[in-house]
Short mmCIF file of C-alpha atoms in Angstrom, two decimals:
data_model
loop_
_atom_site.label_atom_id
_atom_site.label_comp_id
_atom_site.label_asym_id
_atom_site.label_seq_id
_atom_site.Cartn_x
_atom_site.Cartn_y
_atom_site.Cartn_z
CA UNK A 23 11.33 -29.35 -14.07
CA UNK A 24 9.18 -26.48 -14.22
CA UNK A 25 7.23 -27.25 -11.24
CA UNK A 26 10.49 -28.01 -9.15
CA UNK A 27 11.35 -24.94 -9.56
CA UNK A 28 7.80 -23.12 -9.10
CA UNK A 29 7.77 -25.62 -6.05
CA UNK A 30 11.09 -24.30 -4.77
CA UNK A 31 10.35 -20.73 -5.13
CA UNK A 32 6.56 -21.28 -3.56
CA UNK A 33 8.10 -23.18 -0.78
CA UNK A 34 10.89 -20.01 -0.68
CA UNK A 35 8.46 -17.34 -0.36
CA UNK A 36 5.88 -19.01 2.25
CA UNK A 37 9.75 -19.43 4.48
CA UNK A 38 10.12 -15.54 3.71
CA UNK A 39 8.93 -12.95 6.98
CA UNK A 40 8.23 -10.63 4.42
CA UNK A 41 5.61 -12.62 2.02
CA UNK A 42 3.79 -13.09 5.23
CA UNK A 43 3.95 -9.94 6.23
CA UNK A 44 2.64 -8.78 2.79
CA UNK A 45 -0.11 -11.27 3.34
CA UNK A 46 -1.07 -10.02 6.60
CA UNK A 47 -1.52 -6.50 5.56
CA UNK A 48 -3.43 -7.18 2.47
CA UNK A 49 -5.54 -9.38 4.39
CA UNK A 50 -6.37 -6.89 6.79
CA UNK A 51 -6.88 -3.97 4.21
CA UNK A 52 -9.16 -6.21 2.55
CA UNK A 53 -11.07 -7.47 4.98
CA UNK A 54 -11.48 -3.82 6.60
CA UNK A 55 -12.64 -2.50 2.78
CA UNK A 56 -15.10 -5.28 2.53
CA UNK A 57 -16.85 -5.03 6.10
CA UNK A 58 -16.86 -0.84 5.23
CA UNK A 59 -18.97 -1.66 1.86
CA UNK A 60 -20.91 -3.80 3.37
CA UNK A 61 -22.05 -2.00 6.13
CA UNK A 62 -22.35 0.87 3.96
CA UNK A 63 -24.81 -1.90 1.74
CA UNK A 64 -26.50 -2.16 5.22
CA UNK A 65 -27.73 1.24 5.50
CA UNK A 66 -29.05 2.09 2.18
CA UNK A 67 -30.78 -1.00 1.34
CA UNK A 68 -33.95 0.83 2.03
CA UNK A 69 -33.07 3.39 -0.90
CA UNK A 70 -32.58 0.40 -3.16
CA UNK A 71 -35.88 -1.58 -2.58
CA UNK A 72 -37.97 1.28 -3.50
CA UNK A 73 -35.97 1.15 -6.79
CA UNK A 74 -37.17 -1.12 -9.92
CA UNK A 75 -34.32 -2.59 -10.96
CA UNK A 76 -31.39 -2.14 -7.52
CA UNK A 77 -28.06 -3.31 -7.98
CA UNK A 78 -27.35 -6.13 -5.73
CA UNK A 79 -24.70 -6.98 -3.47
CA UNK A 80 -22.67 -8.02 -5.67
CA UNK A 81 -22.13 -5.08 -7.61
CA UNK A 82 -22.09 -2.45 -4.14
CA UNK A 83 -20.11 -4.70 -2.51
CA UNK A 84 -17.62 -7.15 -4.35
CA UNK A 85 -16.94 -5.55 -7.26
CA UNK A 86 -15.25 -2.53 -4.83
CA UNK A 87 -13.84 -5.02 -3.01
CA UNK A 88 -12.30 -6.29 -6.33
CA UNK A 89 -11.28 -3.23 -7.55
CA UNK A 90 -9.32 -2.49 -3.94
CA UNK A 91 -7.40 -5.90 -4.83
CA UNK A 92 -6.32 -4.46 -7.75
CA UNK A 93 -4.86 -1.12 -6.39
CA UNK A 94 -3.36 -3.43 -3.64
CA UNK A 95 -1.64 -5.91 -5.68
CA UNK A 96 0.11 -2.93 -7.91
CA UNK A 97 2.48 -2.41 -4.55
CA UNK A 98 2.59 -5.71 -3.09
CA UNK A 99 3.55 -8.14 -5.92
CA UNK A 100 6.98 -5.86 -6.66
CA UNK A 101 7.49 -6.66 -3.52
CA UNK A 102 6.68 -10.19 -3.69
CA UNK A 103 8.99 -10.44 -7.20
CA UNK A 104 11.85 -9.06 -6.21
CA UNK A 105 13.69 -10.76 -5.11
CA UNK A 106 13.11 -14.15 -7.30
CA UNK A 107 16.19 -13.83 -9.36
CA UNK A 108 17.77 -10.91 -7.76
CA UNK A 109 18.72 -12.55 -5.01
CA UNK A 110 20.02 -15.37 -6.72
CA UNK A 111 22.56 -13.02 -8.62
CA UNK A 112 23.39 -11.91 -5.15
CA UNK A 113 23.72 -14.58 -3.27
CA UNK A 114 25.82 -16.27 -6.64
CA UNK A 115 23.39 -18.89 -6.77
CA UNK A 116 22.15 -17.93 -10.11
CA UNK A 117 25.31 -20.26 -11.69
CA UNK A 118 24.69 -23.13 -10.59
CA UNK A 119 20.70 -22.85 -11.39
CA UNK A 120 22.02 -21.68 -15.42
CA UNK A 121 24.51 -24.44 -15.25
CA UNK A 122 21.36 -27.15 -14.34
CA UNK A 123 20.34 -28.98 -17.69
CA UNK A 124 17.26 -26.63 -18.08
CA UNK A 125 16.39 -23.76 -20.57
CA UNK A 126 16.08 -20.46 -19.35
CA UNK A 127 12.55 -20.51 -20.56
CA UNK A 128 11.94 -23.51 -18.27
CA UNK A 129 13.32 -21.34 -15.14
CA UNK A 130 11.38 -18.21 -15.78
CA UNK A 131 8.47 -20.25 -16.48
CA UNK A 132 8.84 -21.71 -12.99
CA UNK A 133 9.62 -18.71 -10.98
CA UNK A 134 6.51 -17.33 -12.72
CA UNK A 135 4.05 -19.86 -12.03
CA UNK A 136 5.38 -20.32 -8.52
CA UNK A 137 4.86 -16.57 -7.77
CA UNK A 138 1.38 -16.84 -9.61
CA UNK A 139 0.45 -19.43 -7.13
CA UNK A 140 1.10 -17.22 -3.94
CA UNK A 141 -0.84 -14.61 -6.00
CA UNK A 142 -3.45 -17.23 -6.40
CA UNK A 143 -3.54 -17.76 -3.03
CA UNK A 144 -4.18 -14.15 -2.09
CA UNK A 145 -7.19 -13.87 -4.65
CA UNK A 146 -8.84 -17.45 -3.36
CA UNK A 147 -8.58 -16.12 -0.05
CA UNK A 148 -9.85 -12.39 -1.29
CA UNK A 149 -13.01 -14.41 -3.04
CA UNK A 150 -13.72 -16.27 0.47
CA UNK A 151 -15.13 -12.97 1.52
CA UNK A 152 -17.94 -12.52 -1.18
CA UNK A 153 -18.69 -16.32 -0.90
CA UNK A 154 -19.76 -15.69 2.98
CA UNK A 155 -22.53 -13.77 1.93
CA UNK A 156 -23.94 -17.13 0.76
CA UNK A 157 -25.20 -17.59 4.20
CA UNK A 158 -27.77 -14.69 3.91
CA UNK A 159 -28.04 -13.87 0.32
CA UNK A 160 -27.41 -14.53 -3.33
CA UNK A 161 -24.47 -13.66 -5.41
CA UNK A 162 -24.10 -12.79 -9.14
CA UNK A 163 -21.96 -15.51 -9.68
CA UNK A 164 -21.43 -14.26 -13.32
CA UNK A 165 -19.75 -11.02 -12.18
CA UNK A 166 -18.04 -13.30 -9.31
CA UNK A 167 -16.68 -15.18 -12.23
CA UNK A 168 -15.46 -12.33 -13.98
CA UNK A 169 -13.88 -10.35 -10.93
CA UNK A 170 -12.06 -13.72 -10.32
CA UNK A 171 -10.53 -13.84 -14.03
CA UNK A 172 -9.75 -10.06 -14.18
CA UNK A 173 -7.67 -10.34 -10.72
CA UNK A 174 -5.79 -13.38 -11.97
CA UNK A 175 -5.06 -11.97 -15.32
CA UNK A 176 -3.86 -8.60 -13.73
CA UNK A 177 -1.72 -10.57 -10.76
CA UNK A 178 -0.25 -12.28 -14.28
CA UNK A 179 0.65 -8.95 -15.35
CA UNK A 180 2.06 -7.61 -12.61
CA UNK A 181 4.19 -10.39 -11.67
CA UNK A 182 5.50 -10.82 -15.21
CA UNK A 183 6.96 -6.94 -14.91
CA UNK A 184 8.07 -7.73 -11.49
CA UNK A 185 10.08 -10.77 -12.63
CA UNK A 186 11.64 -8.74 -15.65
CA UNK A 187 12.20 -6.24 -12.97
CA UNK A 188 14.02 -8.60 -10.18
CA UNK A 189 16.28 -10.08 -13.42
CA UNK A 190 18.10 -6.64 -14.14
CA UNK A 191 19.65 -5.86 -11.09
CA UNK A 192 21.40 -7.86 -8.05
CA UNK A 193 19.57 -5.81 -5.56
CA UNK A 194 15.90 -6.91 -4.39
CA UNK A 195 15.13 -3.77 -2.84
CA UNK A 196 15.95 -2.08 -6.46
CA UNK A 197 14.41 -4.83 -8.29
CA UNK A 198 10.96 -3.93 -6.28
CA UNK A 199 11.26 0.04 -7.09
CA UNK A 200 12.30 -1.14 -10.79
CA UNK A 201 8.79 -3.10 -11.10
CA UNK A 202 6.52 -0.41 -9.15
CA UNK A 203 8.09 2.45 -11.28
CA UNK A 204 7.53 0.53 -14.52
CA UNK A 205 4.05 -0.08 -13.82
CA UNK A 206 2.92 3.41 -12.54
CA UNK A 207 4.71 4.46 -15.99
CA UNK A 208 2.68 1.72 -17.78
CA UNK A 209 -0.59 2.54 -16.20
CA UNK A 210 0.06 6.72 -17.12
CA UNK A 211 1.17 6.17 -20.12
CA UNK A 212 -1.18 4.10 -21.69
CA UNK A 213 -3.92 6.13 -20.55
CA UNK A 214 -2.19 9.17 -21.50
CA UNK A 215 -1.02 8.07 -25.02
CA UNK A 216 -4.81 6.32 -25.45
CA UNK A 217 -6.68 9.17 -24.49
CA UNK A 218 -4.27 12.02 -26.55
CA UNK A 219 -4.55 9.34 -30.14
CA UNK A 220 -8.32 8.79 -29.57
CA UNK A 221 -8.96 12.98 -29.47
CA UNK A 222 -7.04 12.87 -33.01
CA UNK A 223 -9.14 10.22 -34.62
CA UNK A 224 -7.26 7.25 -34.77
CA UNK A 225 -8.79 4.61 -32.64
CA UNK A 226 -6.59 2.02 -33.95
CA UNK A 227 -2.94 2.81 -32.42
CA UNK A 228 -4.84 4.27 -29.50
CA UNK A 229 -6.92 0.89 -28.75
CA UNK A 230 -3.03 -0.72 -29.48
CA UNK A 231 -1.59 1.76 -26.50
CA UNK A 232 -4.51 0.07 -24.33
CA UNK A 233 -2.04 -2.79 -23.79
CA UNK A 234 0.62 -0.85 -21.62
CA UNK A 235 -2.48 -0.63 -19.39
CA UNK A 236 -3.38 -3.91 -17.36
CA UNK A 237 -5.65 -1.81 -15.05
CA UNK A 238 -7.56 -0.32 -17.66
CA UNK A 239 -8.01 -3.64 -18.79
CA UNK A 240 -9.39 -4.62 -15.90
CA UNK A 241 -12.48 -2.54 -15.68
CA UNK A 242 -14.39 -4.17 -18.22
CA UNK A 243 -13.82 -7.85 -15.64
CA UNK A 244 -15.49 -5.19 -12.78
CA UNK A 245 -18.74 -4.45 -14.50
CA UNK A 246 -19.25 -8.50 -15.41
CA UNK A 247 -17.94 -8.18 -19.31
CA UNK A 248 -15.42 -10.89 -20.38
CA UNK A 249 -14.10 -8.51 -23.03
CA UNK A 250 -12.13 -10.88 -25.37
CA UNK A 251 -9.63 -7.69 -26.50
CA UNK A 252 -8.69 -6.53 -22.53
CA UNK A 253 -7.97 -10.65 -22.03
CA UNK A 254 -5.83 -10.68 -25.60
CA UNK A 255 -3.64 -7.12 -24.05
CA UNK A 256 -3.44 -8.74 -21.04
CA UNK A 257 -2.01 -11.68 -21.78
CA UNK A 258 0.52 -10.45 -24.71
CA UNK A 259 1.79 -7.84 -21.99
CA UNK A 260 2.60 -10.80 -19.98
CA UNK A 261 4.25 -13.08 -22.89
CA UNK A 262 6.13 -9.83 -23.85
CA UNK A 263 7.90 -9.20 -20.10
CA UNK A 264 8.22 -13.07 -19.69
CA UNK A 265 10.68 -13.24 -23.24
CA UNK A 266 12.15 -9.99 -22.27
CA UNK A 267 13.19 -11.37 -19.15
CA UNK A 268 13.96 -14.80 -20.85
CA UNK A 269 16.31 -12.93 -23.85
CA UNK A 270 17.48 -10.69 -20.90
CA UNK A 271 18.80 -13.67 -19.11
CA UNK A 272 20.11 -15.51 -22.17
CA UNK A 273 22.21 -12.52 -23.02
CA UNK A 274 23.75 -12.83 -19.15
CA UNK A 275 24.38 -16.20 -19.84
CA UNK A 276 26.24 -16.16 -23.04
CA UNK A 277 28.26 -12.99 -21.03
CA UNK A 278 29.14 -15.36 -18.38
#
């Protein structure tokens, strides 16, 4: 049952002007990014062959292009998330979905997974790019690898906030500026809080305050490192919003 519903919902948002439109964009913002780096790559590659030991392609090129994914995906997937169980509340479909023999865990699990396949989508599509270089050069297909992780564990994060986000409100449009404005406080204060308890000596709570910071955690997947602590925030950030939302709906239930 799962997969019904992450079928339904990927099904919903590919029939939704606006996913495309959010598709379109990113597409274009990417694409633009990636032809600017590489161009750029162009022009100094006779800087780098007088150098012993010149980063490649990989690094000048992808690894931006990457890290521009990242940025972009902070403001699209609110907007791709909202309105997954907002709009049910507002169009009072939500009942008869609660009233379906299926857990509430079951239908957040579904509405995640078929959001994190859209997302998937976009980063497949985002590593196309890199891959075309194939046809005239090599790739470090070990930082490849780890760019690829990084972006799907960050899209994880980001949609599990947006679906806590869309569940707390009947309003899509407020579910969206819910998600963004949680994130932008995640991302400043984890930094913040990190920074200010490792200039007072204790590395501990500060390495703990690393979790309210998916892209933080991220730049360790940019320079090649699969940094087993970053994956371990990551993914308890996203268990955390995924039972929030799951308790959060529960409690709605049992409200009627």
């Amino acid at each position: 049952m799962i997969f019904t519903i992450a079928g339904k919902e990927l099904k919903a948002l590919f029939a939704s002007p606006l996913a495309w439109v959010v598709l379109t964009f990113l597409q274009i913002i990417l694409a633009f990014g990636f032809l600017k780096r590489l161009d750029d790559f162009g022009q100094i590659q006779p800087q780098l062959i007088q150098m012993p030991n010149p980063p490649g392609v990989t690094e000048l090129v992808v690894a931006p292009l990457f890290a521009t994914l990242a940025i972009v995906l902070l403001f699209a997937v609110p907007l791709l998330a909202m309105r997954l169980i907002a709009e049910e509340r507002r169009n009072q479909t939500m009942v008869f979905l609660i009233s379906a023999p299926l857990s509430m865990t079951e239908i957040v699990l579904g509405k995640f997974i078929g959001l994190m396949a859209f997302l998937l989508l976009i980063i497949g599509i985002t590593a196309l790019m890199p891959l075309s270089l194939l046809l005239g050069g090599r790739l470090d297909f070990g930082l490849l690898a780890s760019l690829i992780t990084g972006a799907v564990l960050l899209a994880a994060c980001f949609a599990a906030v947006g679906l806590y986000a869309s569940c707390v409100t009947a309003h899509p449009l407020a579910a969206a500026m819910i998600a963004f404005s949680l994130l932008l406080g995640m991302l400043l204060a984890g930094e913040t809080a990190a920074d200010g308890l490792r200039s007072r000596g204790w590395p501990v709570p500060a390495a703990l305050a690393q979790v309210l910071s998916p892209i933080k955690n991220f730049e360790p997947f940019a320079k090649g490192m699969l940094d087993s602590y970053s994956v371990a925030c990551m993914l308890l950030l996203i268990a955390f919003f995924l039972i929030l939302t799951v308790r959060r709906l529960d409690a709605a239930r049992l409200r009627g």
